[in-house]
Amino acid sequence: MPLKPNHPHYIAQSILARRDHSVFELKTKMEKRGIPAHEIKEIINKLKKLKLLDDKKFAQKYTQQIIQIKPVGPRLIKQKLRQKKINDHFIQAALDTFLTEDLEKELAQKAARKWQQLHPQKKSDRIRLTRFLTSRGFSYSTVKTVTRELTNTA
């Protein structure tokens, strides 16, 4: 017998059908729809057993997708995943898998070049470029290296 659109299991599956979610995100969305906490817990456990809800896989997919979409560093990715209540162990595993030091440097260079194109009058302003790259979540060592390379100063 098919589930009705107002059934909690149907609601959970329709939420997950749109995109992957962390356990916290799904729980929050279901709470907003007025589903009782005991039903949410039961549904989440069932979805975990069916491997339809997995924070470790979510962290990996999210990390991979965000790197492909926008040049950002590990600190920003870590912050975004923490907002989604992902375990630090899963976050670190995802970063170790998908964000090598070379890739971080490459992404920082890409972000810096884009910033320089958008701000040609400030192209050689190391302080502003450093602030921009830091806000994008790149490590200090990467920011320092890229900033020196692109502003041609030692």
PDB file of C-alpha atoms in Angstrom:
ATOM      1  CA  MET A   1       0.000   0.000   0.000  1.00  0.00           C
ATOM      2  CA  PRO A   2       1.530   3.354  -1.060  1.00  0.00           C
ATOM      3  CA  LEU A   3       2.176   6.014   1.552  1.00  0.00           C
ATOM      4  CA  LYS A   4      -0.015   9.118   1.696  1.00  0.00           C
ATOM      5  CA  PRO A   5       1.608  12.556   1.197  1.00  0.00           C
ATOM      6  CA  ASN A   6       0.988  13.539   4.827  1.00  0.00           C
ATOM      7  CA  HIS A   7       2.535  10.342   6.254  1.00  0.00           C
ATOM      8  CA  PRO A   8       5.853  11.014   8.098  1.00  0.00           C
ATOM      9  CA  HIS A   9       7.759   8.375   6.104  1.00  0.00           C
ATOM     10  CA  TYR A  10       6.529   9.917   2.855  1.00  0.00           C
ATOM     11  CA  ILE A  11       7.559  13.385   4.034  1.00  0.00           C
ATOM     12  CA  ALA A  12      11.063  12.163   4.954  1.00  0.00           C
ATOM     13  CA  GLN A  13      11.524  10.408   1.623  1.00  0.00           C
ATOM     14  CA  SER A  14      10.302  13.429  -0.335  1.00  0.00           C
ATOM     15  CA  ILE A  15      12.787  15.647   1.524  1.00  0.00           C
ATOM     16  CA  LEU A  16      15.628  13.233   0.737  1.00  0.00           C
ATOM     17  CA  ALA A  17      14.526  12.886  -2.884  1.00  0.00           C
ATOM     18  CA  ARG A  18      15.411  16.521  -3.584  1.00  0.00           C
ATOM     19  CA  ARG A  19      18.986  16.364  -2.260  1.00  0.00           C
ATOM     20  CA  ASP A  20      21.077  14.632   0.375  1.00  0.00           C
ATOM     21  CA  HIS A  21      20.626  15.855   3.937  1.00  0.00           C
ATOM     22  CA  SER A  22      22.437  15.359   7.199  1.00  0.00           C
ATOM     23  CA  VAL A  23      20.549  13.694  10.038  1.00  0.00           C
ATOM     24  CA  PHE A  24      20.255  17.092  11.744  1.00  0.00           C
ATOM     25  CA  GLU A  25      18.831  18.782   8.625  1.00  0.00           C
ATOM     26  CA  LEU A  26      16.224  16.075   8.099  1.00  0.00           C
ATOM     27  CA  LYS A  27      15.251  16.122  11.762  1.00  0.00           C
ATOM     28  CA  THR A  28      14.889  19.921  11.723  1.00  0.00           C
ATOM     29  CA  LYS A  29      12.745  19.906   8.581  1.00  0.00           C
ATOM     30  CA  MET A  30      10.492  17.209   9.960  1.00  0.00           C
ATOM     31  CA  GLU A  31      10.127  19.052  13.275  1.00  0.00           C
ATOM     32  CA  LYS A  32       9.056  22.172  11.365  1.00  0.00           C
ATOM     33  CA  ARG A  33       6.315  20.106   9.740  1.00  0.00           C
ATOM     34  CA  GLY A  34       4.981  19.154  13.145  1.00  0.00           C
ATOM     35  CA  ILE A  35       6.006  15.502  13.202  1.00  0.00           C
ATOM     36  CA  PRO A  36       6.359  14.149  16.769  1.00  0.00           C
ATOM     37  CA  ALA A  37       9.909  13.544  18.042  1.00  0.00           C
ATOM     38  CA  HIS A  38       9.398   9.809  18.640  1.00  0.00           C
ATOM     39  CA  GLU A  39       8.265   9.314  15.011  1.00  0.00           C
ATOM     40  CA  ILE A  40      11.212  11.337  13.708  1.00  0.00           C
ATOM     41  CA  LYS A  41      13.623   9.170  15.683  1.00  0.00           C
ATOM     42  CA  GLU A  42      11.998   5.997  14.351  1.00  0.00           C
ATOM     43  CA  ILE A  43      12.094   7.261  10.756  1.00  0.00           C
ATOM     44  CA  ILE A  44      15.735   8.364  11.020  1.00  0.00           C
ATOM     45  CA  ASN A  45      16.752   4.960  12.401  1.00  0.00           C
ATOM     46  CA  LYS A  46      14.903   3.201   9.582  1.00  0.00           C
ATOM     47  CA  LEU A  47      16.509   5.445   6.934  1.00  0.00           C
ATOM     48  CA  LYS A  48      19.953   4.806   8.432  1.00  0.00           C
ATOM     49  CA  LYS A  49      19.373   1.034   8.291  1.00  0.00           C
ATOM     50  CA  LEU A  50      18.315   1.375   4.649  1.00  0.00           C
ATOM     51  CA  LYS A  51      21.463   3.481   4.047  1.00  0.00           C
ATOM     52  CA  LEU A  52      19.375   6.364   2.762  1.00  0.00           C
ATOM     53  CA  LEU A  53      20.663   8.660   5.493  1.00  0.00           C
ATOM     54  CA  ASP A  54      24.364   8.648   6.347  1.00  0.00           C
ATOM     55  CA  ASP A  55      26.301  11.618   7.759  1.00  0.00           C
ATOM     56  CA  LYS A  56      29.654  10.196   6.651  1.00  0.00           C
ATOM     57  CA  LYS A  57      28.553   9.910   3.010  1.00  0.00           C
ATOM     58  CA  PHE A  58      26.841  13.283   3.272  1.00  0.00           C
ATOM     59  CA  ALA A  59      30.102  14.914   4.428  1.00  0.00           C
ATOM     60  CA  GLN A  60      32.001  13.333   1.544  1.00  0.00           C
ATOM     61  CA  LYS A  61      29.456  14.342  -1.108  1.00  0.00           C
ATOM     62  CA  TYR A  62      29.080  17.840   0.302  1.00  0.00           C
ATOM     63  CA  THR A  63      32.847  18.381   0.399  1.00  0.00           C
ATOM     64  CA  GLN A  64      33.276  17.133  -3.139  1.00  0.00           C
ATOM     65  CA  GLN A  65      30.402  19.250  -4.469  1.00  0.00           C
ATOM     66  CA  ILE A  66      31.393  22.477  -2.760  1.00  0.00           C
ATOM     67  CA  ILE A  67      34.972  22.176  -4.059  1.00  0.00           C
ATOM     68  CA  GLN A  68      33.675  21.709  -7.610  1.00  0.00           C
ATOM     69  CA  ILE A  69      31.290  24.656  -7.392  1.00  0.00           C
ATOM     70  CA  LYS A  70      33.353  27.290  -5.605  1.00  0.00           C
ATOM     71  CA  PRO A  71      37.032  27.669  -4.687  1.00  0.00           C
ATOM     72  CA  VAL A  72      36.956  27.449  -0.888  1.00  0.00           C
ATOM     73  CA  GLY A  73      39.338  26.168   1.740  1.00  0.00           C
ATOM     74  CA  PRO A  74      39.073  23.503   4.407  1.00  0.00           C
ATOM     75  CA  ARG A  75      38.146  25.859   7.247  1.00  0.00           C
ATOM     76  CA  LEU A  76      35.026  27.090   5.437  1.00  0.00           C
ATOM     77  CA  ILE A  77      33.970  23.561   4.487  1.00  0.00           C
ATOM     78  CA  LYS A  78      34.504  22.429   8.074  1.00  0.00           C
ATOM     79  CA  GLN A  79      32.411  25.348   9.350  1.00  0.00           C
ATOM     80  CA  LYS A  80      29.548  24.588   6.966  1.00  0.00           C
ATOM     81  CA  LEU A  81      29.533  20.898   7.877  1.00  0.00           C
ATOM     82  CA  ARG A  82      29.600  21.714  11.579  1.00  0.00           C
ATOM     83  CA  GLN A  83      26.523  23.906  11.062  1.00  0.00           C
ATOM     84  CA  LYS A  84      24.859  20.775   9.724  1.00  0.00           C
ATOM     85  CA  LYS A  85      25.922  18.947  12.917  1.00  0.00           C
ATOM     86  CA  ILE A  86      28.271  16.520  11.176  1.00  0.00           C
ATOM     87  CA  ASN A  87      30.714  14.627  13.419  1.00  0.00           C
ATOM     88  CA  ASP A  88      34.253  16.111  13.335  1.00  0.00           C
ATOM     89  CA  HIS A  89      35.681  12.681  12.512  1.00  0.00           C
ATOM     90  CA  PHE A  90      33.516  12.477   9.363  1.00  0.00           C
ATOM     91  CA  ILE A  91      34.451  16.040   8.414  1.00  0.00           C
ATOM     92  CA  GLN A  92      38.169  15.369   8.716  1.00  0.00           C
ATOM     93  CA  ALA A  93      37.871  12.112   6.750  1.00  0.00           C
ATOM     94  CA  ALA A  94      36.074  13.937   3.927  1.00  0.00           C
ATOM     95  CA  LEU A  95      38.651  16.745   3.866  1.00  0.00           C
ATOM     96  CA  ASP A  96      41.535  14.269   3.881  1.00  0.00           C
ATOM     97  CA  THR A  97      39.956  12.393   0.981  1.00  0.00           C
ATOM     98  CA  PHE A  98      39.017  15.298  -1.270  1.00  0.00           C
ATOM     99  CA  LEU A  99      41.196  18.275  -0.347  1.00  0.00           C
ATOM    100  CA  THR A 100      44.935  17.743  -0.683  1.00  0.00           C
ATOM    101  CA  GLU A 101      47.427  20.544   0.006  1.00  0.00           C
ATOM    102  CA  ASP A 102      48.056  20.907  -3.737  1.00  0.00           C
ATOM    103  CA  LEU A 103      44.350  21.177  -4.478  1.00  0.00           C
ATOM    104  CA  GLU A 104      43.916  23.729  -1.685  1.00  0.00           C
ATOM    105  CA  LYS A 105      46.689  25.850  -3.198  1.00  0.00           C
ATOM    106  CA  GLU A 106      45.167  25.503  -6.672  1.00  0.00           C
ATOM    107  CA  LEU A 107      41.743  26.560  -5.364  1.00  0.00           C
ATOM    108  CA  ALA A 108      43.268  29.509  -3.489  1.00  0.00           C
ATOM    109  CA  GLN A 109      45.054  30.648  -6.652  1.00  0.00           C
ATOM    110  CA  LYS A 110      41.809  30.383  -8.601  1.00  0.00           C
ATOM    111  CA  ALA A 111      39.919  32.411  -5.987  1.00  0.00           C
ATOM    112  CA  ALA A 112      42.703  35.010  -5.812  1.00  0.00           C
ATOM    113  CA  ARG A 113      42.836  35.468  -9.589  1.00  0.00           C
ATOM    114  CA  LYS A 114      39.069  35.899  -9.701  1.00  0.00           C
ATOM    115  CA  TRP A 115      39.257  38.478  -6.894  1.00  0.00           C
ATOM    116  CA  GLN A 116      42.030  40.331  -8.745  1.00  0.00           C
ATOM    117  CA  GLN A 117      39.926  40.408 -11.928  1.00  0.00           C
ATOM    118  CA  LEU A 118      36.965  41.832 -10.030  1.00  0.00           C
ATOM    119  CA  HIS A 119      39.139  44.387  -8.222  1.00  0.00           C
ATOM    120  CA  PRO A 120      41.822  45.465 -10.762  1.00  0.00           C
ATOM    121  CA  GLN A 121      42.554  48.733  -8.939  1.00  0.00           C
ATOM    122  CA  LYS A 122      43.440  46.724  -5.804  1.00  0.00           C
ATOM    123  CA  LYS A 123      45.191  43.894  -7.637  1.00  0.00           C
ATOM    124  CA  SER A 124      48.453  44.172  -5.693  1.00  0.00           C
ATOM    125  CA  ASP A 125      46.885  44.916  -2.286  1.00  0.00           C
ATOM    126  CA  ARG A 126      48.200  41.985  -0.230  1.00  0.00           C
ATOM    127  CA  ILE A 127      46.196  42.842   2.879  1.00  0.00           C
ATOM    128  CA  ARG A 128      42.836  42.805   1.080  1.00  0.00           C
ATOM    129  CA  LEU A 129      43.721  39.668  -0.860  1.00  0.00           C
ATOM    130  CA  THR A 130      44.841  37.957   2.351  1.00  0.00           C
ATOM    131  CA  ARG A 131      41.596  38.935   4.057  1.00  0.00           C
ATOM    132  CA  PHE A 132      39.567  37.628   1.108  1.00  0.00           C
ATOM    133  CA  LEU A 133      41.344  34.261   0.973  1.00  0.00           C
ATOM    134  CA  THR A 134      41.137  33.870   4.732  1.00  0.00           C
ATOM    135  CA  SER A 135      37.389  34.535   4.600  1.00  0.00           C
ATOM    136  CA  ARG A 136      37.143  31.768   2.008  1.00  0.00           C
ATOM    137  CA  GLY A 137      38.574  29.311   4.535  1.00  0.00           C
ATOM    138  CA  PHE A 138      42.091  28.785   3.245  1.00  0.00           C
ATOM    139  CA  SER A 139      44.880  27.999   5.712  1.00  0.00           C
ATOM    140  CA  TYR A 140      47.310  30.751   6.642  1.00  0.00           C
ATOM    141  CA  SER A 141      50.265  29.001   4.989  1.00  0.00           C
ATOM    142  CA  THR A 142      48.347  28.635   1.722  1.00  0.00           C
ATOM    143  CA  VAL A 143      47.140  32.235   1.840  1.00  0.00           C
ATOM    144  CA  LYS A 144      50.671  33.482   2.515  1.00  0.00           C
ATOM    145  CA  THR A 145      52.142  31.459  -0.363  1.00  0.00           C
ATOM    146  CA  VAL A 146      49.476  32.407  -2.900  1.00  0.00           C
ATOM    147  CA  THR A 147      49.467  36.071  -1.903  1.00  0.00           C
ATOM    148  CA  ARG A 148      53.238  36.295  -2.301  1.00  0.00           C
ATOM    149  CA  GLU A 149      53.124  34.582  -5.690  1.00  0.00           C
ATOM    150  CA  LEU A 150      50.345  36.734  -7.092  1.00  0.00           C
ATOM    151  CA  THR A 151      51.469  40.105  -5.735  1.00  0.00           C
ATOM    152  CA  ASN A 152      55.125  39.473  -6.670  1.00  0.00           C
ATOM    153  CA  THR A 153      56.481  40.562  -3.306  1.00  0.00           C
ATOM    154  CA  ALA A 154      58.556  38.692  -0.785  1.00  0.00           C
TER     155      ALA A 154
END
